[in-house]
């Protein structure tokens, strides 16, 4: 059975972009793979975080994973900072990374652009991400489109390490879903939907109230053509709504285009809103049932222990290959 690893930052409420681009795939994959899903809180602190809010977001993300359908009997769910091998291998992977290649990462450029006091950890974010993945002998990493460049770097770092020291790391493949890998902002559909967008109307959050979700989708920016057609260049707004509908209903965009011939944007948007609600309302119900439960802590304790056992083994091999510590 192949191994899957993926992570999500607890840096605010999750958006439907996170769900459709990543989490939905995780749920589908867990039946036939050996899965690790991580709450990457050490990545979240590469930018300033409020201490109490961060704690809340970590727990909330854990509950959302479960509410979305991650089954702790099938997958290992854990918090990155509770498995110390991540930062240790992260350091080792930093020694194999060049400043130039890290500075070329689009996410680093976007997050550091025009800012003062950018942390050095924002630059060394990708070697920690490589460590996350490599610790578990991961074969496949399901992510949204924006993480593709980080995955390419992970492969380069793993190959570099294997060549220089010992063949320790499995070289992971990236898996990007065909539909939903890049959900766009509802207000500026040429830009990615982001959980940190200042314009609240641009993003549907998984825990938004149903009425609010409906309102946001109904006020999504479209165009004046009045035809439901997939054309991301000339009709980015309508195309984004088609992508969301296609992903939520598992219906091809072609079939949807055929279904909406002669239908106006008002009715089309209502259907998109209903499809999103059909998915999110049951998730929200499950979320509120588990967020304060002890079961959630038990699952995270168990996940930490299982992850630690595997991660420590890989870390030990990597240290030995590099000549760290003493011969034992
Ligand atoms: P993060 O927390 O930004 O996003 C989590 C996942 O959601 C996907 N995603 C989207 N997909 C479609 N449309 C969007 N608008 C959208 N926005 C976000 C992301 O691609 C991602 O899959 N660096 C990672 C976290 C990470 C990680 C890892 C991932 C740390 N270590 C190891 C995989 C493996 C990140 O910031 O994701």
Short mmCIF file of C-alpha atoms and ligand atoms in Angstrom, two decimals:
data_model
loop_
_atom_site.label_atom_id
_atom_site.label_comp_id
_atom_site.label_asym_id
_atom_site.label_seq_id
_atom_site.Cartn_x
_atom_site.Cartn_y
_atom_site.Cartn_z
CA UNK A 1 0.00 0.00 0.00
CA UNK A 2 1.37 3.42 -0.95
CA UNK A 3 1.91 6.13 1.63
CA UNK A 4 0.30 9.56 1.47
CA UNK A 5 1.28 12.66 3.42
CA UNK A 6 -0.26 16.11 3.34
CA UNK A 7 -0.55 19.11 5.62
CA UNK A 8 -2.66 22.21 6.15
CA UNK A 9 -1.63 25.32 8.07
CA UNK A 10 -3.81 26.31 11.04
CA UNK A 11 -3.59 29.93 10.02
CA UNK A 12 -7.27 30.86 10.10
CA UNK A 13 -10.58 29.36 9.11
CA UNK A 14 -10.32 27.01 6.15
CA UNK A 15 -11.80 28.06 2.83
CA UNK A 16 -13.66 25.96 0.27
CA UNK A 17 -10.41 26.29 -1.72
CA UNK A 18 -8.63 24.26 0.96
CA UNK A 19 -11.49 21.79 1.00
CA UNK A 20 -11.92 21.28 -2.75
CA UNK A 21 -8.20 21.51 -3.54
CA UNK A 22 -6.92 19.34 -0.74
CA UNK A 23 -9.17 17.89 1.95
CA UNK A 24 -11.73 16.38 -0.40
CA UNK A 25 -8.94 14.42 -2.07
CA UNK A 26 -7.63 13.25 1.33
CA UNK A 27 -10.99 11.73 2.20
CA UNK A 28 -11.17 9.91 -1.14
CA UNK A 29 -7.61 8.59 -0.80
CA UNK A 30 -7.71 7.23 2.74
CA UNK A 31 -9.40 3.94 1.84
CA UNK A 32 -6.63 2.66 -0.35
CA UNK A 33 -3.51 4.30 1.06
CA UNK A 34 -1.55 4.51 4.20
CA UNK A 35 -2.27 8.16 5.13
CA UNK A 36 -0.72 10.84 7.35
CA UNK A 37 -2.53 14.16 7.66
CA UNK A 38 -0.83 16.90 9.57
CA UNK A 39 -1.73 20.21 11.17
CA UNK A 40 1.41 22.14 10.30
CA UNK A 41 1.54 24.65 13.15
CA UNK A 42 5.31 25.14 12.83
CA UNK A 43 4.76 26.38 9.30
CA UNK A 44 2.06 28.74 10.55
CA UNK A 45 4.52 30.56 12.85
CA UNK A 46 6.70 31.63 9.91
CA UNK A 47 4.44 34.70 9.98
CA UNK A 48 3.28 36.38 13.23
CA UNK A 49 0.42 34.58 15.02
CA UNK A 50 -1.64 35.43 18.05
CA UNK A 51 -0.89 32.74 20.67
CA UNK A 52 -4.48 32.08 21.74
CA UNK A 53 -5.88 32.28 18.23
CA UNK A 54 -3.25 29.81 17.01
CA UNK A 55 -4.24 27.29 19.69
CA UNK A 56 -7.85 27.66 18.72
CA UNK A 57 -7.06 27.28 15.02
CA UNK A 58 -5.06 24.09 15.63
CA UNK A 59 -7.95 22.43 17.41
CA UNK A 60 -10.44 23.74 14.92
CA UNK A 61 -8.44 22.33 12.01
CA UNK A 62 -8.20 18.94 13.71
CA UNK A 63 -11.99 18.90 14.13
CA UNK A 64 -12.48 19.98 10.51
CA UNK A 65 -10.32 17.14 9.22
CA UNK A 66 -12.54 14.69 11.10
CA UNK A 67 -15.80 16.46 10.22
CA UNK A 68 -14.81 16.34 6.55
CA UNK A 69 -14.51 12.58 6.72
CA UNK A 70 -10.96 11.73 7.77
CA UNK A 71 -11.32 8.45 9.66
CA UNK A 72 -8.77 8.04 12.47
CA UNK A 73 -8.99 4.27 12.04
CA UNK A 74 -7.69 4.63 8.51
CA UNK A 75 -5.44 7.69 8.66
CA UNK A 76 -2.98 9.15 11.16
CA UNK A 77 -3.98 12.69 12.16
CA UNK A 78 -1.46 14.69 14.18
CA UNK A 79 0.03 18.07 15.06
CA UNK A 80 3.45 18.83 13.57
CA UNK A 81 4.93 20.49 16.68
CA UNK A 82 4.11 17.39 18.75
CA UNK A 83 6.49 15.27 16.67
CA UNK A 84 9.91 16.80 17.19
CA UNK A 85 11.52 14.89 14.32
CA UNK A 86 9.98 17.45 11.92
CA UNK A 87 12.09 20.40 13.02
CA UNK A 88 15.14 18.17 13.41
CA UNK A 89 14.95 16.82 9.88
CA UNK A 90 13.91 20.31 8.77
CA UNK A 91 17.27 21.58 9.98
CA UNK A 92 19.08 18.80 8.15
CA UNK A 93 17.20 19.61 4.93
CA UNK A 94 18.18 23.27 5.35
CA UNK A 95 21.79 22.21 5.15
CA UNK A 96 20.99 20.75 1.73
CA UNK A 97 19.10 23.82 0.45
CA UNK A 98 20.62 26.76 -1.38
CA UNK A 99 19.54 30.29 -0.47
CA UNK A 100 19.05 31.06 -4.17
CA UNK A 101 16.54 28.28 -4.75
CA UNK A 102 14.61 29.21 -1.61
CA UNK A 103 14.47 32.86 -2.70
CA UNK A 104 12.96 31.77 -6.01
CA UNK A 105 9.89 30.20 -4.36
CA UNK A 106 6.76 32.10 -5.42
CA UNK A 107 5.14 31.73 -1.99
CA UNK A 108 8.19 33.29 -0.33
CA UNK A 109 8.17 36.16 -2.81
CA UNK A 110 4.43 36.76 -2.30
CA UNK A 111 4.53 36.57 1.48
CA UNK A 112 7.68 38.68 1.91
CA UNK A 113 6.99 41.30 -0.78
CA UNK A 114 6.99 44.82 0.63
CA UNK A 115 7.16 43.58 4.24
CA UNK A 116 9.66 44.57 6.87
CA UNK A 117 11.00 42.13 9.44
CA UNK A 118 10.42 39.02 7.33
CA UNK A 119 11.45 35.98 9.41
CA UNK A 120 14.25 33.75 8.15
CA UNK A 121 11.85 30.85 8.73
CA UNK A 122 9.66 32.14 5.91
CA UNK A 123 12.65 31.54 3.64
CA UNK A 124 13.42 28.12 5.11
CA UNK A 125 9.75 27.06 5.04
CA UNK A 126 10.26 24.58 2.12
CA UNK A 127 13.02 22.47 3.75
CA UNK A 128 10.68 21.98 6.73
CA UNK A 129 7.93 20.97 4.33
CA UNK A 130 10.36 18.54 2.68
CA UNK A 131 11.10 17.08 6.11
CA UNK A 132 7.38 16.62 6.81
CA UNK A 133 7.01 14.56 3.67
CA UNK A 134 10.28 12.62 3.73
CA UNK A 135 9.97 11.43 7.34
CA UNK A 136 7.12 9.09 6.39
CA UNK A 137 8.61 7.51 3.24
CA UNK A 138 5.82 9.22 1.37
CA UNK A 139 4.95 8.09 -2.15
CA UNK A 140 2.22 10.63 -2.95
CA UNK A 141 1.47 14.18 -1.76
CA UNK A 142 -2.03 15.44 -2.61
CA UNK A 143 -2.09 19.27 -2.69
CA UNK A 144 -3.61 22.22 -4.52
CA UNK A 145 -1.81 23.79 -7.45
CA UNK A 146 -0.05 26.47 -5.37
CA UNK A 147 2.13 23.85 -3.61
CA UNK A 148 3.53 22.33 -6.80
CA UNK A 149 6.75 24.35 -6.70
CA UNK A 150 7.42 23.32 -3.07
CA UNK A 151 6.93 19.69 -4.08
CA UNK A 152 9.42 20.00 -6.91
CA UNK A 153 11.94 21.40 -4.46
CA UNK A 154 11.21 18.56 -2.02
CA UNK A 155 12.06 16.06 -4.74
CA UNK A 156 15.27 17.93 -5.59
CA UNK A 157 16.36 18.03 -1.94
CA UNK A 158 15.61 14.35 -1.43
CA UNK A 159 17.54 13.38 -4.56
CA UNK A 160 20.44 15.62 -3.54
CA UNK A 161 20.58 14.04 -0.09
CA UNK A 162 20.33 10.49 -1.46
CA UNK A 163 23.15 11.15 -3.92
CA UNK A 164 25.49 12.74 -1.36
CA UNK A 165 24.90 10.46 1.60
CA UNK A 166 22.84 7.33 1.41
CA UNK A 167 19.71 6.28 -0.43
CA UNK A 168 17.38 6.95 2.47
CA UNK A 169 14.50 9.02 1.17
CA UNK A 170 11.60 7.91 -1.00
CA UNK A 171 11.12 10.44 -3.81
CA UNK A 172 7.51 11.62 -3.54
CA UNK A 173 5.11 12.29 -6.41
CA UNK A 174 2.77 15.28 -6.31
CA UNK A 175 -0.95 14.68 -6.86
CA UNK A 176 -3.07 17.59 -7.98
CA UNK A 177 -6.79 17.02 -8.51
CA UNK A 178 -8.12 17.61 -12.02
CA UNK A 179 -10.90 19.93 -10.87
CA UNK A 180 -10.67 22.22 -7.86
CA UNK A 181 -6.88 22.52 -7.65
CA UNK A 182 -7.13 26.28 -7.90
CA UNK A 183 -10.32 27.84 -6.60
CA UNK A 184 -10.33 31.56 -7.27
CA UNK A 185 -11.51 34.57 -5.28
CA UNK A 186 -15.23 35.26 -5.68
CA UNK A 187 -14.55 38.98 -5.98
CA UNK A 188 -11.37 38.99 -8.08
CA UNK A 189 -11.54 35.69 -9.94
CA UNK A 190 -8.10 36.05 -11.52
CA UNK A 191 -6.55 35.65 -8.08
CA UNK A 192 -6.47 32.57 -5.84
CA UNK A 193 -9.11 32.23 -3.10
CA UNK A 194 -7.22 32.70 0.12
CA UNK A 195 -8.13 32.26 3.79
CA UNK A 196 -6.31 35.53 4.52
CA UNK A 197 -8.01 37.75 1.91
CA UNK A 198 -8.94 41.12 3.42
CA UNK A 199 -12.18 41.19 1.45
CA UNK A 200 -14.46 38.83 3.41
CA UNK A 201 -16.80 38.48 0.41
CA UNK A 202 -14.01 36.92 -1.66
CA UNK A 203 -13.74 33.71 0.35
CA UNK A 204 -16.26 31.11 1.47
CA UNK A 205 -15.09 29.73 4.78
CA UNK A 206 -16.03 26.19 5.71
CA UNK A 207 -17.59 27.41 8.94
CA UNK A 208 -19.45 30.41 7.52
CA UNK A 209 -23.15 30.44 8.36
CA UNK A 210 -25.27 28.97 5.53
CA UNK A 211 -27.01 32.30 4.85
CA UNK A 212 -23.65 34.01 4.52
CA UNK A 213 -22.35 31.34 2.14
CA UNK A 214 -25.40 31.77 -0.08
CA UNK A 215 -24.98 35.56 -0.06
CA UNK A 216 -21.28 35.39 -0.93
CA UNK A 217 -21.89 33.05 -3.87
CA UNK A 218 -24.83 35.08 -5.13
CA UNK A 219 -22.71 38.24 -5.12
CA UNK A 220 -19.74 36.57 -6.88
CA UNK A 221 -18.33 38.65 -9.72
CA UNK A 222 -19.31 37.32 -13.18
CA UNK A 223 -19.63 39.15 -16.53
CA UNK A 224 -22.28 40.68 -18.74
CA UNK A 225 -22.45 37.93 -21.39
CA UNK A 226 -25.13 35.96 -19.56
CA UNK A 227 -23.94 32.57 -20.87
CA UNK A 228 -22.72 29.79 -18.55
CA UNK A 229 -19.56 28.76 -20.37
CA UNK A 230 -16.11 27.62 -19.18
CA UNK A 231 -13.49 30.11 -20.35
CA UNK A 232 -11.02 31.02 -17.59
CA UNK A 233 -9.39 33.80 -19.64
CA UNK A 234 -12.46 35.74 -20.77
CA UNK A 235 -14.93 34.54 -18.14
CA UNK A 236 -12.90 33.88 -14.96
CA UNK A 237 -15.84 34.42 -12.57
CA UNK A 238 -18.29 32.06 -14.27
CA UNK A 239 -15.50 29.52 -14.86
CA UNK A 240 -14.62 29.56 -11.18
CA UNK A 241 -18.26 28.95 -10.22
CA UNK A 242 -18.42 26.10 -12.75
CA UNK A 243 -15.27 24.62 -11.20
CA UNK A 244 -16.79 24.84 -7.72
CA UNK A 245 -20.05 23.25 -8.90
CA UNK A 246 -18.21 20.53 -10.82
CA UNK A 247 -16.05 19.68 -7.83
CA UNK A 248 -18.94 19.72 -5.34
CA UNK A 249 -21.21 17.54 -7.45
CA UNK A 250 -18.58 15.36 -9.18
CA UNK A 251 -20.09 16.34 -12.52
CA UNK A 252 -17.91 17.21 -15.50
CA UNK A 253 -17.73 20.83 -16.64
CA UNK A 254 -18.89 19.74 -20.11
CA UNK A 255 -22.08 18.23 -18.66
CA UNK A 256 -22.69 21.34 -16.59
CA UNK A 257 -22.27 23.62 -19.60
CA UNK A 258 -24.88 21.53 -21.42
CA UNK A 259 -27.23 21.63 -18.43
CA UNK A 260 -27.07 25.43 -18.15
CA UNK A 261 -27.70 26.34 -21.79
CA UNK A 262 -30.29 29.13 -21.69
CA UNK A 263 -30.19 29.42 -17.89
CA UNK A 264 -29.44 32.83 -16.34
CA UNK A 265 -26.68 33.60 -13.84
CA UNK A 266 -29.17 34.03 -10.98
CA UNK A 267 -30.43 30.44 -11.16
CA UNK A 268 -26.94 29.13 -11.88
CA UNK A 269 -25.52 30.84 -8.79
CA UNK A 270 -28.38 29.48 -6.68
CA UNK A 271 -27.43 25.95 -7.77
CA UNK A 272 -23.78 26.59 -6.95
CA UNK A 273 -24.77 27.86 -3.51
CA UNK A 274 -26.99 24.81 -2.92
CA UNK A 275 -24.21 22.42 -3.97
CA UNK A 276 -21.74 24.09 -1.59
CA UNK A 277 -24.29 24.00 1.23
CA UNK A 278 -25.05 20.32 0.58
CA UNK A 279 -21.40 19.64 1.37
CA UNK A 280 -20.72 22.17 4.11
CA UNK A 281 -23.84 21.93 6.26
CA UNK A 282 -23.27 18.26 7.27
CA UNK A 283 -19.56 19.02 7.85
CA UNK A 284 -20.48 21.92 10.11
CA UNK A 285 -22.88 19.71 12.12
CA UNK A 286 -20.19 17.09 12.69
CA UNK A 287 -17.65 19.82 13.49
CA UNK A 288 -19.73 21.28 16.32
CA UNK A 289 -20.33 17.80 17.71
CA UNK A 290 -16.60 17.04 18.08
CA UNK A 291 -14.82 20.35 18.63
CA UNK A 292 -15.08 20.20 22.46
CA UNK A 293 -14.93 16.42 22.85
CA UNK A 294 -12.25 14.44 24.61
CA UNK A 295 -12.31 12.04 21.69
CA UNK A 296 -10.60 14.71 19.64
CA UNK A 297 -7.70 14.78 22.10
CA UNK A 298 -7.50 10.98 22.16
CA UNK A 299 -7.28 10.90 18.36
CA UNK A 300 -4.52 13.52 18.33
CA UNK A 301 -2.58 11.68 21.09
CA UNK A 302 -2.80 8.46 19.16
CA UNK A 303 -1.79 10.20 15.93
CA UNK A 304 1.22 11.79 17.63
CA UNK A 305 2.42 8.41 18.91
CA UNK A 306 2.00 6.64 15.59
CA UNK A 307 3.68 9.45 13.65
CA UNK A 308 6.56 9.68 16.13
CA UNK A 309 7.38 5.99 15.80
CA UNK A 310 7.79 6.22 12.03
CA UNK A 311 9.40 9.66 11.93
CA UNK A 312 12.07 8.81 14.53
CA UNK A 313 13.25 5.85 12.46
CA UNK A 314 13.79 7.96 9.35
CA UNK A 315 15.44 10.73 11.35
CA UNK A 316 17.86 8.26 12.89
CA UNK A 317 18.85 6.95 9.45
CA UNK A 318 19.38 10.49 8.10
CA UNK A 319 21.54 11.49 11.10
CA UNK A 320 23.61 8.37 10.78
CA UNK A 321 24.12 8.87 7.05
CA UNK A 322 25.43 12.39 7.70
CA UNK A 323 27.73 11.39 10.59
CA UNK A 324 25.86 13.27 13.31
CA UNK A 325 26.28 12.22 16.95
CA UNK A 326 28.12 9.10 18.05
CA UNK A 327 28.27 5.58 16.67
CA UNK A 328 25.74 3.48 18.53
P1 LIG B 1 -2.10 25.71 3.00
O1 LIG B 1 -2.38 25.59 4.44
O2 LIG B 1 -1.92 27.07 2.41
O3 LIG B 1 -3.27 25.02 2.16
C1 LIG B 1 -3.68 23.69 2.44
C2 LIG B 1 -4.04 22.98 1.15
O4 LIG B 1 -5.08 23.70 0.45
C3 LIG B 1 -4.68 23.96 -0.89
N1 LIG B 1 -5.27 25.25 -1.31
C4 LIG B 1 -6.07 25.41 -2.38
N2 LIG B 1 -6.50 24.52 -3.29
C5 LIG B 1 -7.33 25.00 -4.27
N3 LIG B 1 -7.70 26.30 -4.38
C6 LIG B 1 -7.28 27.22 -3.48
N4 LIG B 1 -7.67 28.48 -3.57
C7 LIG B 1 -6.42 26.78 -2.41
N5 LIG B 1 -5.82 27.40 -1.35
C8 LIG B 1 -5.12 26.44 -0.70
C9 LIG B 1 -3.16 24.01 -0.84
O5 LIG B 1 -2.58 23.77 -2.11
C10 LIG B 1 -2.84 22.90 0.16
O6 LIG B 1 -2.83 21.65 -0.47
N6 LIG B 1 2.73 24.52 2.58
C11 LIG B 1 1.41 23.97 2.74
C12 LIG B 1 1.25 23.13 3.99
C13 LIG B 1 2.24 22.02 4.14
C14 LIG B 1 2.26 20.80 3.41
C15 LIG B 1 3.35 20.06 3.94
C16 LIG B 1 1.47 20.32 2.37
C17 LIG B 1 3.27 21.96 5.03
N7 LIG B 1 3.93 20.78 4.93
C18 LIG B 1 3.66 18.78 3.41
C19 LIG B 1 1.80 19.04 1.86
C20 LIG B 1 2.89 18.31 2.39
C21 LIG B 1 0.42 25.11 2.81
O7 LIG B 1 0.76 26.22 3.13
O8 LIG B 1 -0.87 24.77 2.59
#
